[in-house]
Amino acid sequence: MANGKFRAKIKRGATRAKQKSGSIYFLLWSAFALFSFLIVLLVSFSQSYLIRETYERQTEKTLVEKGKQIETVLARTSLYDLESEQFSEFIRYLSSSNDVNVCILGADGKVYSPNGGISDDGGDTFRSDYAQEARILLEKLKQNGGKSVVYSASREYVYGASLGFYDGQPIYLYVNTDLQFLHGVMGQMTVRMILIALLVFILSFAVSSAISGALVKPLTMLTEKTRRFARGDYEVDFSDGAYGDEIVELAGTLNFARDEISKADKMQKELIANVSHDFKTPLTMIKAYASMIREISGDNPEKRNKHAQVIEDEADRLTSLVSDVLDLSKIRSGLDALKITKFDVSSYLYDVLDRFVYLVENKGYTFLLDIDDGLFIQADEIKIGQVLYNLIGNAVNYTGDDKKVYISLKRENSTVKFSVRDTGKGIKKEELSTIWDRYYRSGETHKRPVNGTGLGLSIVKSILEKHNFNFGVDSKVGEGSTFYVYFN
Ligand code: ADP
């Protein structure tokens, strides 16, 4: 059931990952599409604006030139019969040769010379009612003080000038050219731009597909491997097949996490195995000796006391084992916050040493001390007491047959250095780094005067790391070991 739930969880995680990879794709595509769309828009806008500007300016300039020419020609011509077919022919000729529409208008919009000059090629067609145009023209001429004018009106450009009088009425030259060419070009450009925009959309779709595919592939691979890892496969190699600096870095970090987790997992298993083994031994002893008291030694006070002592010793071992396991788990989990105070570590060390006095008095141990008085440090007093007790206890346990333990506490530059040396068999080079992490001594049958649970150095390490104190061990096989701590 629990397994089923676990699997369901993994599956849910996978679905979420899938949604996310989809969204990367969508994000990329929309970013690409938007970007290219904006570029197309910008280019088409600037182009059409530029073309329109240039074309209009050019048209206006040409119209002014042609208008002036036509005005000059007309000024040299005697305008005696504007309504004659001959004059109309002449105006038509002026229109077609200049590629414009030429009209002679009265003030009321009367057309004196209807033209058809460029109507053949679909240009401006003949308009009988020019009242509106005449009104605008007169207005413009008035504004310009009677001098010739050029202006744009709806889809055309107009050149206008006063030509004097005919039949007692004022007459005006009205030359216009439309912007049809420009509108044609603009229309074509719009179609082209729409096509380009479409192409850009398709291209951005293809490019974003390719990029997001390349991006998402290693991520999918990592997700798959993480799933295997979550199922307990510590052999999985995240770096295998990873590409791209960032992904390779991520894979490296995952590999590191995998190593750490598998190490912790291994240690956890070892701890449980070793601790339960260590619980079992004293329990078996307690049970056996209790039976012995009941069945054999109950009536014999001497034997009974001996057996009861064994039960007491084993119970003590159990107690210290339980408290060590608790200490370690509390320190490791961070539940046990440090209570930092400033205290005299010199006198505190003497207090710790008092606990070993019975060894000196009864077991022939010698403690050689080199302790400076009045050294103060900032730390958690109780925890530092645990460190000192464990390190001295180990030195006692592992020192040589001379039973000598050297203890020193000295000021060194700005720090206080504690060290404890024994004359025992030392620690092998390959074991030097692992003794701090080993949860339990391996197959050790050494008879120890100080109770050890195999967790001592792990506790020491955790406490000192929490304080950020430097510590270490120097050891030579056959000569002994020196454990040291800098209370900086
Ligand atoms: P234990 O209860 O076994 O002493 P510790 O965690 O204190 O557990 O020590 C771990 C291991 O480190 C010991 O089993 C022993 O092999 C080694 N060790 C610790 N102190 C010394 C020492 N002073 N000399 C030699 N070996 C030591």
PDB file of C-alpha atoms in Angstrom, residues 212-473:
ATOM      1  CA  SER A 212      13.337  23.592 -26.773  1.00  0.00           C
ATOM      2  CA  GLY A 213      13.738  20.000 -27.910  1.00  0.00           C
ATOM      3  CA  ALA A 214      17.480  20.246 -27.316  1.00  0.00           C
ATOM      4  CA  LEU A 215      16.846  21.955 -23.981  1.00  0.00           C
ATOM      5  CA  VAL A 216      14.159  19.665 -22.704  1.00  0.00           C
ATOM      6  CA  LYS A 217      15.808  16.388 -23.735  1.00  0.00           C
ATOM      7  CA  PRO A 218      18.557  16.401 -21.082  1.00  0.00           C
ATOM      8  CA  LEU A 219      16.028  17.618 -18.511  1.00  0.00           C
ATOM      9  CA  THR A 220      13.708  14.712 -19.304  1.00  0.00           C
ATOM     10  CA  MET A 221      16.692  12.421 -18.999  1.00  0.00           C
ATOM     11  CA  LEU A 222      17.580  13.904 -15.608  1.00  0.00           C
ATOM     12  CA  THR A 223      13.957  13.526 -14.470  1.00  0.00           C
ATOM     13  CA  GLU A 224      13.994   9.867 -15.467  1.00  0.00           C
ATOM     14  CA  LYS A 225      17.272   9.303 -13.607  1.00  0.00           C
ATOM     15  CA  THR A 226      16.017  11.177 -10.540  1.00  0.00           C
ATOM     16  CA  ARG A 227      12.994   8.881 -10.513  1.00  0.00           C
ATOM     17  CA  ARG A 228      15.304   5.857 -10.546  1.00  0.00           C
ATOM     18  CA  PHE A 229      17.359   7.465  -7.796  1.00  0.00           C
ATOM     19  CA  ALA A 230      14.187   8.092  -5.734  1.00  0.00           C
ATOM     20  CA  ARG A 231      13.461   4.374  -6.025  1.00  0.00           C
ATOM     21  CA  GLY A 232      16.808   3.711  -4.310  1.00  0.00           C
ATOM     22  CA  ASP A 233      19.109   3.173  -7.281  1.00  0.00           C
ATOM     23  CA  TYR A 234      22.334   4.794  -6.055  1.00  0.00           C
ATOM     24  CA  GLU A 235      24.244   3.616  -9.132  1.00  0.00           C
ATOM     25  CA  VAL A 236      22.550   6.122 -11.412  1.00  0.00           C
ATOM     26  CA  ASP A 237      24.991   8.495 -13.156  1.00  0.00           C
ATOM     27  CA  PHE A 238      23.413  11.878 -13.789  1.00  0.00           C
ATOM     28  CA  SER A 239      26.364  13.137 -15.875  1.00  0.00           C
ATOM     29  CA  ASP A 240      26.028  10.378 -18.439  1.00  0.00           C
ATOM     30  CA  GLY A 241      24.645  11.939 -21.639  1.00  0.00           C
ATOM     31  CA  ALA A 242      24.304  15.436 -20.146  1.00  0.00           C
ATOM     32  CA  TYR A 243      25.319  18.340 -22.376  1.00  0.00           C
ATOM     33  CA  GLY A 244      25.402  22.127 -22.073  1.00  0.00           C
ATOM     34  CA  ASP A 245      27.404  23.786 -19.287  1.00  0.00           C
ATOM     35  CA  GLU A 246      24.396  24.417 -17.039  1.00  0.00           C
ATOM     36  CA  ILE A 247      22.959  20.919 -17.401  1.00  0.00           C
ATOM     37  CA  VAL A 248      26.379  19.351 -16.888  1.00  0.00           C
ATOM     38  CA  GLU A 249      26.761  21.434 -13.724  1.00  0.00           C
ATOM     39  CA  LEU A 250      23.299  20.397 -12.538  1.00  0.00           C
ATOM     40  CA  ALA A 251      24.127  16.757 -13.264  1.00  0.00           C
ATOM     41  CA  GLY A 252      27.375  17.141 -11.300  1.00  0.00           C
ATOM     42  CA  THR A 253      25.456  18.600  -8.351  1.00  0.00           C
ATOM     43  CA  LEU A 254      22.943  15.746  -8.515  1.00  0.00           C
ATOM     44  CA  ASN A 255      25.798  13.237  -8.562  1.00  0.00           C
ATOM     45  CA  PHE A 256      27.235  14.934  -5.496  1.00  0.00           C
ATOM     46  CA  ALA A 257      23.824  14.806  -3.765  1.00  0.00           C
ATOM     47  CA  ARG A 258      23.516  11.134  -4.753  1.00  0.00           C
ATOM     48  CA  ASP A 259      26.926  10.344  -3.205  1.00  0.00           C
ATOM     49  CA  GLU A 260      26.085  12.201  -0.019  1.00  0.00           C
ATOM     50  CA  ILE A 261      22.668  10.591   0.304  1.00  0.00           C
ATOM     51  CA  SER A 262      23.970   7.109  -0.406  1.00  0.00           C
ATOM     52  CA  LYS A 263      26.779   7.673   2.109  1.00  0.00           C
ATOM     53  CA  ALA A 264      24.274   8.843   4.736  1.00  0.00           C
ATOM     54  CA  ASP A 265      22.013   5.934   3.871  1.00  0.00           C
ATOM     55  CA  LYS A 266      24.867   3.466   4.266  1.00  0.00           C
ATOM     56  CA  MET A 267      25.931   4.993   7.553  1.00  0.00           C
ATOM     57  CA  GLN A 268      22.360   4.988   8.815  1.00  0.00           C
ATOM     58  CA  LYS A 269      22.041   1.292   8.014  1.00  0.00           C
ATOM     59  CA  GLU A 270      25.398   0.588   9.641  1.00  0.00           C
ATOM     60  CA  LEU A 271      24.421   2.553  12.703  1.00  0.00           C
ATOM     61  CA  ILE A 272      21.165   0.662  13.109  1.00  0.00           C
ATOM     62  CA  ALA A 273      22.914  -2.672  12.621  1.00  0.00           C
ATOM     63  CA  ASN A 274      25.740  -1.851  15.010  1.00  0.00           C
ATOM     64  CA  VAL A 275      23.670  -0.154  17.658  1.00  0.00           C
ATOM     65  CA  SER A 276      21.089  -2.927  17.730  1.00  0.00           C
ATOM     66  CA  HIS A 277      23.918  -5.429  17.963  1.00  0.00           C
ATOM     67  CA  ASP A 278      25.357  -3.468  20.852  1.00  0.00           C
ATOM     68  CA  PHE A 279      21.971  -3.315  22.542  1.00  0.00           C
ATOM     69  CA  LYS A 280      21.563  -7.033  22.168  1.00  0.00           C
ATOM     70  CA  THR A 281      24.869  -8.020  23.827  1.00  0.00           C
ATOM     71  CA  PRO A 282      24.266  -6.371  27.232  1.00  0.00           C
ATOM     72  CA  LEU A 283      20.615  -7.422  27.149  1.00  0.00           C
ATOM     73  CA  THR A 284      21.638 -11.047  26.633  1.00  0.00           C
ATOM     74  CA  MET A 285      24.145 -10.716  29.456  1.00  0.00           C
ATOM     75  CA  ILE A 286      21.572  -9.125  31.768  1.00  0.00           C
ATOM     76  CA  LYS A 287      19.085 -11.880  31.001  1.00  0.00           C
ATOM     77  CA  ALA A 288      21.675 -14.627  31.507  1.00  0.00           C
ATOM     78  CA  TYR A 289      22.989 -13.265  34.794  1.00  0.00           C
ATOM     79  CA  ALA A 290      19.481 -12.637  36.113  1.00  0.00           C
ATOM     80  CA  SER A 291      18.668 -16.322  35.418  1.00  0.00           C
ATOM     81  CA  MET A 292      21.914 -17.333  37.107  1.00  0.00           C
ATOM     82  CA  ILE A 293      21.012 -15.366  40.235  1.00  0.00           C
ATOM     83  CA  ARG A 294      17.589 -16.984  40.313  1.00  0.00           C
ATOM     84  CA  GLU A 295      18.783 -20.500  39.641  1.00  0.00           C
ATOM     85  CA  ILE A 296      22.348 -20.768  40.970  1.00  0.00           C
ATOM     86  CA  SER A 297      23.711 -17.906  43.005  1.00  0.00           C
ATOM     87  CA  GLY A 298      20.569 -16.736  44.806  1.00  0.00           C
ATOM     88  CA  ASP A 299      21.685 -18.307  48.104  1.00  0.00           C
ATOM     89  CA  ASN A 300      25.351 -17.557  47.736  1.00  0.00           C
ATOM     90  CA  PRO A 301      25.853 -13.869  48.654  1.00  0.00           C
ATOM     91  CA  GLU A 302      29.375 -13.677  47.204  1.00  0.00           C
ATOM     92  CA  LYS A 303      28.416 -15.137  43.818  1.00  0.00           C
ATOM     93  CA  ARG A 304      25.131 -13.238  43.809  1.00  0.00           C
ATOM     94  CA  ASN A 305      26.944  -9.923  44.312  1.00  0.00           C
ATOM     95  CA  LYS A 306      29.353 -10.710  41.491  1.00  0.00           C
ATOM     96  CA  HIS A 307      26.519 -11.576  39.140  1.00  0.00           C
ATOM     97  CA  ALA A 308      24.494  -8.528  40.190  1.00  0.00           C
ATOM     98  CA  GLN A 309      27.594  -6.368  39.475  1.00  0.00           C
ATOM     99  CA  VAL A 310      27.717  -7.735  35.915  1.00  0.00           C
ATOM    100  CA  ILE A 311      24.029  -6.838  35.482  1.00  0.00           C
ATOM    101  CA  GLU A 312      24.742  -3.302  36.786  1.00  0.00           C
ATOM    102  CA  ASP A 313      27.760  -2.842  34.473  1.00  0.00           C
ATOM    103  CA  GLU A 314      25.820  -4.021  31.459  1.00  0.00           C
ATOM    104  CA  ALA A 315      22.912  -1.729  32.352  1.00  0.00           C
ATOM    105  CA  ASP A 316      25.432   1.173  32.563  1.00  0.00           C
ATOM    106  CA  ARG A 317      26.737   0.267  29.109  1.00  0.00           C
ATOM    107  CA  LEU A 318      23.209   0.335  27.774  1.00  0.00           C
ATOM    108  CA  THR A 319      22.542   3.709  29.374  1.00  0.00           C
ATOM    109  CA  SER A 320      25.646   5.297  27.902  1.00  0.00           C
ATOM    110  CA  LEU A 321      24.886   3.785  24.513  1.00  0.00           C
ATOM    111  CA  VAL A 322      21.354   5.173  24.548  1.00  0.00           C
ATOM    112  CA  SER A 323      22.541   8.623  25.659  1.00  0.00           C
ATOM    113  CA  ASP A 324      25.286   8.674  22.988  1.00  0.00           C
ATOM    114  CA  VAL A 325      22.801   7.769  20.255  1.00  0.00           C
ATOM    115  CA  LEU A 326      20.437  10.442  21.519  1.00  0.00           C
ATOM    116  CA  ASP A 327      23.230  13.028  21.751  1.00  0.00           C
ATOM    117  CA  LEU A 328      24.389  12.323  18.244  1.00  0.00           C
ATOM    118  CA  SER A 329      20.933  12.467  16.720  1.00  0.00           C
ATOM    119  CA  LYS A 330      20.121  15.672  18.622  1.00  0.00           C
ATOM    120  CA  ILE A 331      23.345  17.394  17.530  1.00  0.00           C
ATOM    121  CA  ARG A 332      23.008  16.172  13.953  1.00  0.00           C
ATOM    122  CA  SER A 333      19.373  17.178  13.618  1.00  0.00           C
ATOM    123  CA  GLY A 334      20.176  20.664  14.943  1.00  0.00           C
ATOM    124  CA  LEU A 335      17.573  20.336  17.704  1.00  0.00           C
ATOM    125  CA  ASP A 336      20.230  20.823  20.300  1.00  0.00           C
ATOM    126  CA  ALA A 337      21.127  24.511  19.979  1.00  0.00           C
ATOM    127  CA  LEU A 338      24.490  25.628  21.356  1.00  0.00           C
ATOM    128  CA  LYS A 339      24.463  27.624  24.585  1.00  0.00           C
ATOM    129  CA  ILE A 340      27.540  29.762  24.083  1.00  0.00           C
ATOM    130  CA  THR A 341      29.157  31.320  27.168  1.00  0.00           C
ATOM    131  CA  LYS A 342      32.626  32.547  28.078  1.00  0.00           C
ATOM    132  CA  PHE A 343      34.220  30.191  30.570  1.00  0.00           C
ATOM    133  CA  ASP A 344      37.557  29.201  32.067  1.00  0.00           C
ATOM    134  CA  VAL A 345      38.464  26.113  30.053  1.00  0.00           C
ATOM    135  CA  SER A 346      41.589  25.482  32.177  1.00  0.00           C
ATOM    136  CA  SER A 347      39.665  24.873  35.386  1.00  0.00           C
ATOM    137  CA  TYR A 348      36.954  23.083  33.414  1.00  0.00           C
ATOM    138  CA  LEU A 349      39.573  20.661  32.059  1.00  0.00           C
ATOM    139  CA  TYR A 350      40.631  19.865  35.641  1.00  0.00           C
ATOM    140  CA  ASP A 351      36.967  19.070  36.437  1.00  0.00           C
ATOM    141  CA  VAL A 352      36.851  16.649  33.500  1.00  0.00           C
ATOM    142  CA  LEU A 353      40.148  15.068  34.595  1.00  0.00           C
ATOM    143  CA  ASP A 354      38.680  14.449  38.055  1.00  0.00           C
ATOM    144  CA  ARG A 355      36.460  11.841  36.435  1.00  0.00           C
ATOM    145  CA  PHE A 356      39.577   9.813  35.550  1.00  0.00           C
ATOM    146  CA  VAL A 357      41.174   9.947  39.009  1.00  0.00           C
ATOM    147  CA  TYR A 358      40.091   6.381  39.846  1.00  0.00           C
ATOM    148  CA  LEU A 359      42.217   5.170  36.905  1.00  0.00           C
ATOM    149  CA  VAL A 360      45.298   6.863  38.318  1.00  0.00           C
ATOM    150  CA  GLU A 361      44.607   5.650  41.800  1.00  0.00           C
ATOM    151  CA  ASN A 362      43.539   2.096  40.990  1.00  0.00           C
ATOM    152  CA  LYS A 363      44.753   1.134  37.522  1.00  0.00           C
ATOM    153  CA  GLY A 364      48.260   2.559  37.325  1.00  0.00           C
ATOM    154  CA  TYR A 365      47.571   5.257  34.701  1.00  0.00           C
ATOM    155  CA  THR A 366      49.730   8.394  34.581  1.00  0.00           C
ATOM    156  CA  PHE A 367      48.384  11.701  33.323  1.00  0.00           C
ATOM    157  CA  LEU A 368      51.155  14.105  32.318  1.00  0.00           C
ATOM    158  CA  LEU A 369      49.692  17.594  32.308  1.00  0.00           C
ATOM    159  CA  ASP A 370      50.873  20.811  30.706  1.00  0.00           C
ATOM    160  CA  ILE A 371      47.958  23.155  31.368  1.00  0.00           C
ATOM    161  CA  ASP A 372      48.094  26.968  31.384  1.00  0.00           C
ATOM    162  CA  ASP A 373      45.829  28.513  33.992  1.00  0.00           C
ATOM    163  CA  GLY A 374      43.090  31.038  33.333  1.00  0.00           C
ATOM    164  CA  LEU A 375      42.430  30.364  29.648  1.00  0.00           C
ATOM    165  CA  PHE A 376      38.971  31.531  28.610  1.00  0.00           C
ATOM    166  CA  ILE A 377      37.028  30.430  25.547  1.00  0.00           C
ATOM    167  CA  GLN A 378      33.589  31.139  24.110  1.00  0.00           C
ATOM    168  CA  ALA A 379      31.696  27.890  23.602  1.00  0.00           C
ATOM    169  CA  ASP A 380      29.015  25.564  24.902  1.00  0.00           C
ATOM    170  CA  GLU A 381      30.561  24.435  28.200  1.00  0.00           C
ATOM    171  CA  ILE A 382      28.686  21.142  28.542  1.00  0.00           C
ATOM    172  CA  LYS A 383      29.401  20.116  24.939  1.00  0.00           C
ATOM    173  CA  ILE A 384      33.090  21.011  25.185  1.00  0.00           C
ATOM    174  CA  GLY A 385      33.104  18.846  28.334  1.00  0.00           C
ATOM    175  CA  GLN A 386      31.822  15.948  26.185  1.00  0.00           C
ATOM    176  CA  VAL A 387      34.597  16.575  23.648  1.00  0.00           C
ATOM    177  CA  LEU A 388      37.341  16.634  26.285  1.00  0.00           C
ATOM    178  CA  TYR A 389      35.948  13.548  28.053  1.00  0.00           C
ATOM    179  CA  ASN A 390      35.679  11.558  24.819  1.00  0.00           C
ATOM    180  CA  LEU A 391      39.170  12.447  23.578  1.00  0.00           C
ATOM    181  CA  ILE A 392      40.826  11.759  26.933  1.00  0.00           C
ATOM    182  CA  GLY A 393      38.755   8.584  27.310  1.00  0.00           C
ATOM    183  CA  ASN A 394      39.977   7.349  23.911  1.00  0.00           C
ATOM    184  CA  ALA A 395      43.597   8.129  24.820  1.00  0.00           C
ATOM    185  CA  VAL A 396      43.165   6.085  27.990  1.00  0.00           C
ATOM    186  CA  ASN A 397      41.536   3.252  26.068  1.00  0.00           C
ATOM    187  CA  TYR A 398      44.153   3.086  23.325  1.00  0.00           C
ATOM    188  CA  THR A 399      47.381   4.142  25.048  1.00  0.00           C
ATOM    189  CA  GLY A 400      50.283   1.728  25.325  1.00  0.00           C
ATOM    190  CA  ASP A 401      51.374  -0.523  28.133  1.00  0.00           C
ATOM    191  CA  ASP A 402      53.135   2.355  29.898  1.00  0.00           C
ATOM    192  CA  LYS A 403      49.587   3.668  30.548  1.00  0.00           C
ATOM    193  CA  LYS A 404      50.720   7.242  29.931  1.00  0.00           C
ATOM    194  CA  VAL A 405      48.436  10.003  28.659  1.00  0.00           C
ATOM    195  CA  TYR A 406      49.813  13.455  27.849  1.00  0.00           C
ATOM    196  CA  ILE A 407      47.410  16.370  28.123  1.00  0.00           C
ATOM    197  CA  SER A 408      48.179  19.935  27.141  1.00  0.00           C
ATOM    198  CA  LEU A 409      46.164  23.160  27.106  1.00  0.00           C
ATOM    199  CA  LYS A 410      48.107  26.174  25.864  1.00  0.00           C
ATOM    200  CA  ARG A 411      47.616  29.578  24.372  1.00  0.00           C
ATOM    201  CA  GLU A 412      48.816  29.500  20.766  1.00  0.00           C
ATOM    202  CA  ASN A 413      48.859  32.900  19.062  1.00  0.00           C
ATOM    203  CA  SER A 414      45.310  34.173  19.461  1.00  0.00           C
ATOM    204  CA  THR A 415      43.762  30.777  20.115  1.00  0.00           C
ATOM    205  CA  VAL A 416      43.738  28.119  22.800  1.00  0.00           C
ATOM    206  CA  LYS A 417      44.986  24.675  21.760  1.00  0.00           C
ATOM    207  CA  PHE A 418      44.028  21.481  23.530  1.00  0.00           C
ATOM    208  CA  SER A 419      45.800  18.233  22.754  1.00  0.00           C
ATOM    209  CA  VAL A 420      45.859  14.744  24.164  1.00  0.00           C
ATOM    210  CA  ARG A 421      48.549  12.222  23.287  1.00  0.00           C
ATOM    211  CA  ASP A 422      48.776   8.511  23.948  1.00  0.00           C
ATOM    212  CA  THR A 423      51.559   5.982  23.384  1.00  0.00           C
ATOM    213  CA  GLY A 424      49.364   3.320  21.818  1.00  0.00           C
ATOM    214  CA  LYS A 425      49.499   1.502  18.523  1.00  0.00           C
ATOM    215  CA  GLY A 426      48.376   4.554  16.544  1.00  0.00           C
ATOM    216  CA  ILE A 427      45.908   4.783  13.689  1.00  0.00           C
ATOM    217  CA  LYS A 428      46.568   3.589  10.167  1.00  0.00           C
ATOM    218  CA  LYS A 429      46.850   6.325   7.541  1.00  0.00           C
ATOM    219  CA  GLU A 430      43.851   5.083   5.568  1.00  0.00           C
ATOM    220  CA  GLU A 431      41.719   5.108   8.716  1.00  0.00           C
ATOM    221  CA  LEU A 432      42.648   8.646   9.814  1.00  0.00           C
ATOM    222  CA  SER A 433      39.828  10.344   7.942  1.00  0.00           C
ATOM    223  CA  THR A 434      37.203   7.673   8.531  1.00  0.00           C
ATOM    224  CA  ILE A 435      37.457   7.327  12.312  1.00  0.00           C
ATOM    225  CA  TRP A 436      35.405  10.552  12.666  1.00  0.00           C
ATOM    226  CA  ASP A 437      32.608   9.184  10.551  1.00  0.00           C
ATOM    227  CA  ARG A 438      32.684   5.607  11.653  1.00  0.00           C
ATOM    228  CA  TYR A 439      29.649   4.932  13.726  1.00  0.00           C
ATOM    229  CA  TYR A 440      31.189   1.944  15.278  1.00  0.00           C
ATOM    230  CA  ARG A 441      34.595   0.386  15.837  1.00  0.00           C
ATOM    231  CA  SER A 442      35.201  -2.562  13.567  1.00  0.00           C
ATOM    232  CA  GLY A 443      35.702  -5.933  15.245  1.00  0.00           C
ATOM    233  CA  GLU A 444      37.618  -4.362  18.106  1.00  0.00           C
ATOM    234  CA  THR A 445      38.226  -6.692  21.019  1.00  0.00           C
ATOM    235  CA  HIS A 446      40.509  -4.345  22.930  1.00  0.00           C
ATOM    236  CA  LYS A 447      39.590  -4.293  26.619  1.00  0.00           C
ATOM    237  CA  ARG A 448      38.769  -0.721  27.494  1.00  0.00           C
ATOM    238  CA  PRO A 449      38.869   0.872  30.896  1.00  0.00           C
ATOM    239  CA  VAL A 450      36.530   3.679  29.755  1.00  0.00           C
ATOM    240  CA  ASN A 451      33.165   2.714  28.290  1.00  0.00           C
ATOM    241  CA  GLY A 452      33.072   3.361  24.577  1.00  0.00           C
ATOM    242  CA  THR A 453      30.091   3.083  22.299  1.00  0.00           C
ATOM    243  CA  GLY A 454      31.803   3.640  18.972  1.00  0.00           C
ATOM    244  CA  LEU A 455      30.035   6.968  18.635  1.00  0.00           C
ATOM    245  CA  GLY A 456      32.502   9.114  20.604  1.00  0.00           C
ATOM    246  CA  LEU A 457      34.437  10.668  17.707  1.00  0.00           C
ATOM    247  CA  SER A 458      31.260  11.215  15.689  1.00  0.00           C
ATOM    248  CA  ILE A 459      29.883  13.233  18.608  1.00  0.00           C
ATOM    249  CA  VAL A 460      33.192  15.123  18.952  1.00  0.00           C
ATOM    250  CA  LYS A 461      33.191  15.943  15.253  1.00  0.00           C
ATOM    251  CA  SER A 462      29.577  17.136  15.235  1.00  0.00           C
ATOM    252  CA  ILE A 463      30.102  19.373  18.281  1.00  0.00           C
ATOM    253  CA  LEU A 464      33.340  20.926  16.998  1.00  0.00           C
ATOM    254  CA  GLU A 465      31.942  21.491  13.517  1.00  0.00           C
ATOM    255  CA  LYS A 466      28.941  23.236  15.042  1.00  0.00           C
ATOM    256  CA  HIS A 467      31.334  25.534  16.904  1.00  0.00           C
ATOM    257  CA  ASN A 468      33.478  26.020  13.785  1.00  0.00           C
ATOM    258  CA  PHE A 469      36.544  24.932  15.762  1.00  0.00           C
ATOM    259  CA  ASN A 470      39.493  23.385  13.937  1.00  0.00           C
ATOM    260  CA  PHE A 471      40.455  19.932  15.063  1.00  0.00           C
ATOM    261  CA  GLY A 472      42.354  16.894  13.897  1.00  0.00           C
ATOM    262  CA  VAL A 473      44.634  13.991  14.683  1.00  0.00           C
TER     263      VAL A 473
END
